[in-house]
Structures are given as structure tokens and as C-alpha cells.
PDB file of C-alpha atoms in Angstrom:
ATOM      1  CA  UNK A   1      16.835 297.240 333.520  1.00 50.00           C
ATOM      2  CA  UNK A   2      20.413 297.757 334.615  1.00 54.00           C
ATOM      3  CA  UNK A   3      21.199 296.854 338.265  1.00 52.00           C
ATOM      4  CA  UNK A   4      22.005 300.488 339.320  1.00 51.00           C
ATOM      5  CA  UNK A   5      18.766 301.634 337.894  1.00 51.00           C
ATOM      6  CA  UNK A   6      16.956 298.917 339.737  1.00 50.00           C
ATOM      7  CA  UNK A   7      18.480 299.953 342.947  1.00 43.00           C
ATOM      8  CA  UNK A   8      17.665 303.626 342.440  1.00 48.00           C
ATOM      9  CA  UNK A   9      14.087 302.734 341.614  1.00 47.00           C
ATOM     10  CA  UNK A  10      13.855 300.497 344.673  1.00 44.00           C
ATOM     11  CA  UNK A  11      15.292 303.107 346.981  1.00 52.00           C
ATOM     12  CA  UNK A  12      13.101 305.907 345.594  1.00 51.00           C
ATOM     13  CA  UNK A  13       9.930 303.796 346.031  1.00 47.00           C
ATOM     14  CA  UNK A  14      10.932 302.914 349.607  1.00 41.00           C
ATOM     15  CA  UNK A  15      11.595 306.528 350.375  1.00 46.00           C
ATOM     16  CA  UNK A  16       8.371 307.639 348.975  1.00 48.00           C
ATOM     17  CA  UNK A  17       6.331 304.947 350.780  1.00 43.00           C
ATOM     18  CA  UNK A  18       8.024 305.833 354.024  1.00 45.00           C
ATOM     19  CA  UNK A  19       7.529 309.545 353.615  1.00 46.00           C
ATOM     20  CA  UNK A  20       3.888 309.214 352.595  1.00 43.00           C
ATOM     21  CA  UNK A  21       3.203 307.262 355.679  1.00 41.00           C
ATOM     22  CA  UNK A  22       4.892 309.629 358.006  1.00 48.00           C
ATOM     23  CA  UNK A  23       3.859 312.920 356.501  1.00 47.00           C
ATOM     24  CA  UNK A  24       1.247 314.890 358.411  1.00 49.00           C
ATOM     25  CA  UNK A  25      -0.553 317.924 357.156  1.00 51.00           C
ATOM     26  CA  UNK A  26       0.301 320.841 359.322  1.00 65.00           C
ATOM     27  CA  UNK A  27       0.048 324.539 359.346  1.00 78.00           C
ATOM     28  CA  UNK A  28       3.018 326.415 357.908  1.00 77.00           C
ATOM     29  CA  UNK A  29       5.565 327.256 360.601  1.00 78.00           C
ATOM     30  CA  UNK A  30       8.766 329.145 360.976  1.00 75.00           C
ATOM     31  CA  UNK A  31       9.858 327.116 364.118  1.00 77.00           C
ATOM     32  CA  UNK A  32      13.274 325.576 363.568  1.00 75.00           C
ATOM     33  CA  UNK A  33      12.931 321.840 364.280  1.00 73.00           C
ATOM     34  CA  UNK A  34      15.474 319.698 365.920  1.00 74.00           C
ATOM     35  CA  UNK A  35      16.038 318.080 362.596  1.00 75.00           C
ATOM     36  CA  UNK A  36      14.693 319.227 359.325  1.00 72.00           C
ATOM     37  CA  UNK A  37      12.795 316.698 357.333  1.00 77.00           C
ATOM     38  CA  UNK A  38      12.651 316.941 353.576  1.00 80.00           C
ATOM     39  CA  UNK A  39       9.662 314.821 352.522  1.00 87.00           C
ATOM     40  CA  UNK A  40       9.239 314.151 348.762  1.00 91.00           C
ATOM     41  CA  UNK A  41       6.102 314.933 347.048  1.00 91.00           C
ATOM     42  CA  UNK A  42       3.954 311.916 346.172  1.00 91.00           C
ATOM     43  CA  UNK A  43       1.750 314.007 343.780  1.00 92.00           C
ATOM     44  CA  UNK A  44       4.462 314.984 341.249  1.00 91.00           C
ATOM     45  CA  UNK A  45       6.823 312.751 339.268  1.00 93.00           C
ATOM     46  CA  UNK A  46      10.463 313.643 339.531  1.00 93.00           C
ATOM     47  CA  UNK A  47      10.689 313.295 335.733  1.00 95.00           C
ATOM     48  CA  UNK A  48       7.951 315.965 335.180  1.00 94.00           C
ATOM     49  CA  UNK A  49       9.161 318.527 337.706  1.00 94.00           C
ATOM     50  CA  UNK A  50      12.009 317.790 339.871  1.00 94.00           C
ATOM     51  CA  UNK A  51      11.936 320.874 341.926  1.00 91.00           C
ATOM     52  CA  UNK A  52       8.411 320.507 342.763  1.00 93.00           C
ATOM     53  CA  UNK A  53       9.058 316.867 343.566  1.00 93.00           C
ATOM     54  CA  UNK A  54      11.809 317.545 346.001  1.00 89.00           C
ATOM     55  CA  UNK A  55      10.841 321.000 347.447  1.00 87.00           C
ATOM     56  CA  UNK A  56       7.022 321.501 347.366  1.00 90.00           C
ATOM     57  CA  UNK A  57       6.236 319.693 350.574  1.00 89.00           C
ATOM     58  CA  UNK A  58       8.861 321.597 352.521  1.00 83.00           C
ATOM     59  CA  UNK A  59       8.060 324.902 351.013  1.00 84.00           C
ATOM     60  CA  UNK A  60       4.317 324.421 351.802  1.00 87.00           C
ATOM     61  CA  UNK A  61       5.089 323.613 355.501  1.00 84.00           C
ATOM     62  CA  UNK A  62       7.334 326.725 355.881  1.00 83.00           C
ATOM     63  CA  UNK A  63       6.377 330.169 356.917  1.00 83.00           C
ATOM     64  CA  UNK A  64       8.978 332.950 356.628  1.00 82.00           C
ATOM     65  CA  UNK A  65       9.591 334.838 359.891  1.00 81.00           C
ATOM     66  CA  UNK A  66       8.478 338.459 360.022  1.00 83.00           C
ATOM     67  CA  UNK A  67      12.069 339.643 360.735  1.00 81.00           C
ATOM     68  CA  UNK A  68      13.453 337.980 357.651  1.00 78.00           C
ATOM     69  CA  UNK A  69      13.517 338.645 353.940  1.00 83.00           C
ATOM     70  CA  UNK A  70      14.729 335.119 352.910  1.00 78.00           C
ATOM     71  CA  UNK A  71      15.644 331.706 354.393  1.00 75.00           C
ATOM     72  CA  UNK A  72      18.173 329.037 353.211  1.00 73.00           C
ATOM     73  CA  UNK A  73      16.929 325.537 354.009  1.00 69.00           C
ATOM     74  CA  UNK A  74      19.678 323.209 355.538  1.00 68.00           C
ATOM     75  CA  UNK A  75      19.553 319.746 357.007  1.00 62.00           C
ATOM     76  CA  UNK A  76      20.754 321.017 360.496  1.00 68.00           C
ATOM     77  CA  UNK A  77      19.753 324.760 360.308  1.00 74.00           C
ATOM     78  CA  UNK A  78      22.964 325.235 362.362  1.00 78.00           C
ATOM     79  CA  UNK A  79      23.376 328.830 361.301  1.00 78.00           C
ATOM     80  CA  UNK A  80      19.749 329.545 362.531  1.00 79.00           C
ATOM     81  CA  UNK A  81      20.550 327.849 365.819  1.00 80.00           C
ATOM     82  CA  UNK A  82      23.654 329.913 366.280  1.00 85.00           C
ATOM     83  CA  UNK A  83      21.932 333.134 365.466  1.00 84.00           C
ATOM     84  CA  UNK A  84      19.136 332.379 368.042  1.00 84.00           C
ATOM     85  CA  UNK A  85      21.883 331.491 370.662  1.00 87.00           C
ATOM     86  CA  UNK A  86      23.634 334.787 369.980  1.00 88.00           C
ATOM     87  CA  UNK A  87      20.390 336.795 370.294  1.00 87.00           C
ATOM     88  CA  UNK A  88      19.582 335.085 373.589  1.00 89.00           C
ATOM     89  CA  UNK A  89      23.059 335.726 374.807  1.00 88.00           C
ATOM     90  CA  UNK A  90      22.889 339.430 373.894  1.00 88.00           C
ATOM     91  CA  UNK A  91      19.369 339.840 375.349  1.00 89.00           C
ATOM     92  CA  UNK A  92      20.404 338.362 378.653  1.00 88.00           C
ATOM     93  CA  UNK A  93      23.807 340.005 378.888  1.00 87.00           C
ATOM     94  CA  UNK A  94      22.682 343.095 380.905  1.00 88.00           C
ATOM     95  CA  UNK A  95      21.242 340.807 383.644  1.00 89.00           C
ATOM     96  CA  UNK A  96      24.206 338.430 383.841  1.00 86.00           C
ATOM     97  CA  UNK A  97      26.292 338.888 387.047  1.00 86.00           C
ATOM     98  CA  UNK A  98      28.757 336.010 386.760  1.00 89.00           C
ATOM     99  CA  UNK A  99      30.508 336.394 383.461  1.00 88.00           C
ATOM    100  CA  UNK A 100      33.748 335.003 381.907  1.00 91.00           C
ATOM    101  CA  UNK A 101      36.330 337.667 381.218  1.00 92.00           C
ATOM    102  CA  UNK A 102      35.499 337.484 377.548  1.00 91.00           C
ATOM    103  CA  UNK A 103      31.791 337.789 378.242  1.00 88.00           C
ATOM    104  CA  UNK A 104      32.561 340.789 380.484  1.00 89.00           C
ATOM    105  CA  UNK A 105      34.463 342.437 377.736  1.00 90.00           C
ATOM    106  CA  UNK A 106      31.516 341.927 375.272  1.00 86.00           C
ATOM    107  CA  UNK A 107      29.087 343.415 377.913  1.00 87.00           C
ATOM    108  CA  UNK A 108      31.353 346.458 378.387  1.00 89.00           C
ATOM    109  CA  UNK A 109      31.562 346.914 374.727  1.00 90.00           C
ATOM    110  CA  UNK A 110      27.939 346.499 373.761  1.00 86.00           C
ATOM    111  CA  UNK A 111      26.390 348.053 376.841  1.00 83.00           C
ATOM    112  CA  UNK A 112      28.897 351.006 377.070  1.00 77.00           C
TER     113      UNK A 112
END
């Protein structure tokens, strides 16, 4: 076995062992976690079906929100976090009394 192949096999087996020990069966959810985990499947060989090996655990634990037609998985889900912040801002905008000039301008535009 070539040295690089040995390293890849070692890292892969360490990752699989670590993930297998830390994976808990849970109901599918659409909650955006603080950090998205991408556990690898221990029931499928990457040589047989690489997509299933890499994605099946994440896809099984995910439930698409009712207001969405699709979702793109990302390590940080930053676009989802920004969207939620924007929604909260817009929802609370009519109630806000102390606004920056730019926020007041947005309030006047959207609430006008």
C-alpha cells in the first residue's frame, strides 16, 4: 500500500469510528443547527455508492420546511441564518421605536 493510501484509509476509519460513536437516531427536523454535522454512513461502502455513503445520514435527519420547495446543505447554513434575521427584523419593524436612520428609511418604505 502506498503511504498516501494508508493515510487516507486511516483517516477514513477514524472518522467513521468517531461518527458511529457520536451519531444518535433522531426524528427528522428542519431546525438550523449552530453547526451542521455531516456524518458518514457506516452501512454503505464509499466504493459501492459514494452519494449514499456521504449524504444518506444527513438526508434522513432532515425535514424540508413547509415554506420551502428545496434546501441547499452547507456547513454553516449562513444564508438560512441571514434569511431568518431578515424575517425577524421585518416582523418586528412596525413595533420598533428607536431606529437608525437607515432602519427608519426601510420602515417608511415597507410600511408606507
